[in-house]
Coordinates of C-alpha atoms and ligand atoms in Angstrom, one line a residue:
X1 CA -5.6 4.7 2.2
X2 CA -3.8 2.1 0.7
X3 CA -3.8 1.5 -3.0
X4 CA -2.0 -1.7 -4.7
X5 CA -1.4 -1.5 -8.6
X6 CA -1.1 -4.1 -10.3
X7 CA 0.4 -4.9 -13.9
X8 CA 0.1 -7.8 -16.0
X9 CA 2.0 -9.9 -18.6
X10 CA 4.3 -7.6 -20.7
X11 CA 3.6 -4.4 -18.9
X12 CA 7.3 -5.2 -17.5
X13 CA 8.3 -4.2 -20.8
X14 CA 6.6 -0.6 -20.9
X15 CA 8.9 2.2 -22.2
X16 CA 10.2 -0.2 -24.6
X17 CA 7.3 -2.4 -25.8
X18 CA 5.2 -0.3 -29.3
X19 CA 5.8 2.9 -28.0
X20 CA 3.2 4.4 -30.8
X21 CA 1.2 2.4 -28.8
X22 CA 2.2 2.5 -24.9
X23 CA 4.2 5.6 -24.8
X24 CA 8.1 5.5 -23.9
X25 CA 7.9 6.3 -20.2
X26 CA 8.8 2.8 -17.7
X27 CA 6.5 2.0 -15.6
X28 CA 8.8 2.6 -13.0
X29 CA 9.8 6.1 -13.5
X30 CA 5.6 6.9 -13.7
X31 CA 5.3 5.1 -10.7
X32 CA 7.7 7.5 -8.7
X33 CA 6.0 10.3 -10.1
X34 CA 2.3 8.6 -9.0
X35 CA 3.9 8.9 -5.3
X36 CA 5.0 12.2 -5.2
X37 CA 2.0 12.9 -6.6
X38 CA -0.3 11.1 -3.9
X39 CA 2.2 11.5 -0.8
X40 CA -0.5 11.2 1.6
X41 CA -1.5 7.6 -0.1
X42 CA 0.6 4.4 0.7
X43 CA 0.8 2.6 -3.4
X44 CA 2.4 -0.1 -4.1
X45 CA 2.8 -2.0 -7.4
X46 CA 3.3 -5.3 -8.6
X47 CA 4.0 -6.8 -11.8
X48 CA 3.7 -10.1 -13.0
X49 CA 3.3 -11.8 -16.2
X50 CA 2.2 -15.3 -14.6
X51 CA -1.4 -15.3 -14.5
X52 CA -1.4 -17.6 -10.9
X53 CA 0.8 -14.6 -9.5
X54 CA -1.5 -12.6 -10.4
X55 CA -4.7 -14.3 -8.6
X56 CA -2.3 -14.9 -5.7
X57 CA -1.8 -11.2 -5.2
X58 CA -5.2 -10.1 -6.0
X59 CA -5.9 -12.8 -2.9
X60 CA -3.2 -11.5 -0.8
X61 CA -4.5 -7.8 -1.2
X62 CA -7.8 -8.1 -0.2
X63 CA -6.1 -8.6 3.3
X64 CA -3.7 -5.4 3.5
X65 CA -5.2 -2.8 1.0
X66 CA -8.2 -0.5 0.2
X67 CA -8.1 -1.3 -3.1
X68 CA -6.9 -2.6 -6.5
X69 CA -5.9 -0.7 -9.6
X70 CA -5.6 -3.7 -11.9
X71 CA -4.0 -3.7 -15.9
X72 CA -5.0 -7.4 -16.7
X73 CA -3.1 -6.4 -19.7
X74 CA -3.5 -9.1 -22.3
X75 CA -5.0 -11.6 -19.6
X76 CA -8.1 -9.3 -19.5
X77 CA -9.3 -10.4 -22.5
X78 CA -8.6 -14.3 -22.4
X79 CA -8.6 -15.4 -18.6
X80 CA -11.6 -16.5 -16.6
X81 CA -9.3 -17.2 -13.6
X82 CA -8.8 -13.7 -13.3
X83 CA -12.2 -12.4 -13.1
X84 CA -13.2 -15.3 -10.7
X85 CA -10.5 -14.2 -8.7
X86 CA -11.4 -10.1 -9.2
X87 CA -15.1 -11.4 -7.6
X88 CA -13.3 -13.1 -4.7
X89 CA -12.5 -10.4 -3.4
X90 CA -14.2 -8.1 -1.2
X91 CA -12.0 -4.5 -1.8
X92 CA -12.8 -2.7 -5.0
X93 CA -10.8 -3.3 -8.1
X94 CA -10.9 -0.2 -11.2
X95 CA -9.9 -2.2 -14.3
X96 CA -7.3 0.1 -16.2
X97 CA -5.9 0.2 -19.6
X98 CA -3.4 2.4 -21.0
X99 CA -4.6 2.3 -25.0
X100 CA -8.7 2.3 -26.0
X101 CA -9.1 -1.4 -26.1
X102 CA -11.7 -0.7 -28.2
X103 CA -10.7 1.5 -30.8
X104 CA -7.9 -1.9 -31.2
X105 CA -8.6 -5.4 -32.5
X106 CA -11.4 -7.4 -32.0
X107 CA -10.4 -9.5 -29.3
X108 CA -9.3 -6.9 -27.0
X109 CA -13.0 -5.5 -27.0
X110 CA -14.2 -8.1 -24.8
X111 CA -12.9 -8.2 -20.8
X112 CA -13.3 -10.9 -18.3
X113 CA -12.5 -8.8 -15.2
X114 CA -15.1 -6.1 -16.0
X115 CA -18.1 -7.4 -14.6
X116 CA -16.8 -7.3 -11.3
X117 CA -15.0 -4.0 -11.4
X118 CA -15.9 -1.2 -9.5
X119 CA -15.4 0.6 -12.9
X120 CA -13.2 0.7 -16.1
X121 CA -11.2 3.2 -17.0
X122 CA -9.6 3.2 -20.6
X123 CA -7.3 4.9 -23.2
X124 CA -6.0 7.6 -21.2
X125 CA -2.2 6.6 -21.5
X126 CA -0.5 6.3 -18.1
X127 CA -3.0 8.7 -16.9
X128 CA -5.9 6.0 -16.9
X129 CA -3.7 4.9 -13.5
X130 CA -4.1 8.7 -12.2
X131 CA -7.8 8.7 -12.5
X132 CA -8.7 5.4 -11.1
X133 CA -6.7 6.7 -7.9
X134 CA -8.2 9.9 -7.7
X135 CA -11.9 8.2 -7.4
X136 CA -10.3 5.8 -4.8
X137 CA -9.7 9.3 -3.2
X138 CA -12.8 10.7 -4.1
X139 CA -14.7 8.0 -1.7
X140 CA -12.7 8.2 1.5
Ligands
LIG1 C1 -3.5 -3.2 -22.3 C2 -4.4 -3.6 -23.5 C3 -4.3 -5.1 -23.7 O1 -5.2 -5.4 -24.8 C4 -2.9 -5.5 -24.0 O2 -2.9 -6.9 -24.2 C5 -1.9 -5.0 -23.0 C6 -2.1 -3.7 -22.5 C7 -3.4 -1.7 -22.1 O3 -3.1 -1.2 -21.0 O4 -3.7 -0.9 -23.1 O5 -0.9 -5.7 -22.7 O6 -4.0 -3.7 -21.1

């Protein structure tokens, strides 16, 4: 099974960025532990904070992976290029976000990827990453 995560704008910045909010672990360091975690799983992340990237990759990974773990992070709730390109595709993609998007300002209540996710998962820190993994597991 192969799993790609990816991370949108600012995400880059996790550890650092309102830590009340986001936690003070990097990225990074949780993604080591996510592999040692799923050692019989090939991940791999990405990060970017251009929104073309992003597409790109979401593009590129319907070729080489299972499925998509995607933090749209702010671009969730403003860009219609991303959900188009979240349909394109033919793998699954769980739509992730580490704080409850909804218990937060207005405009991060609405999503454009969600429609075409295979499901959302939401406010569960880091751990939000965990869980939409383990039901990529669940399904082999
Ligand atoms: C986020 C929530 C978004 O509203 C915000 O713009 C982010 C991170 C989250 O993971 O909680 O950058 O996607």
């Amino acid at each position: 099974m192969k799993i790609l995560i990816i991370n949108g704008p600012n995400l880059n910045m996790l550890g650092k960025r309102e830590p009340e909010i986001y936690g003070s672990e990097t990225f990074e360091d949780y993604f080591t532990q996510l592999q040692f975690k799923f050692k019989d799983t090939e991940l791999s992340y990405y990060q970017s904070n251009i929104e073309g990237e992003l597409i790109s990759k979401l593009h590129e990974a319907n070729e080489s992976f299972n499925g998509v773990v995607l933090n749209g992070a702010a671009y969730t709730h403003t860009s219609v290029g991303l959900g188009d390109a979240v349909a394109s595709i033919s793998i699954p993609v769980i739509e992730v976000h580490i704080s409850n998007t909804f218990a937060r300002e207005e405009f991060r209540h609405h999503s454009y990827l969600s429609k075409y996710a295979k499901g959302i998962i939401v406010g569960f820190g880091l751990k939000s990453y965990d869980l939409a993994i383990e039901n990529f597991l669940m399904e082999q």
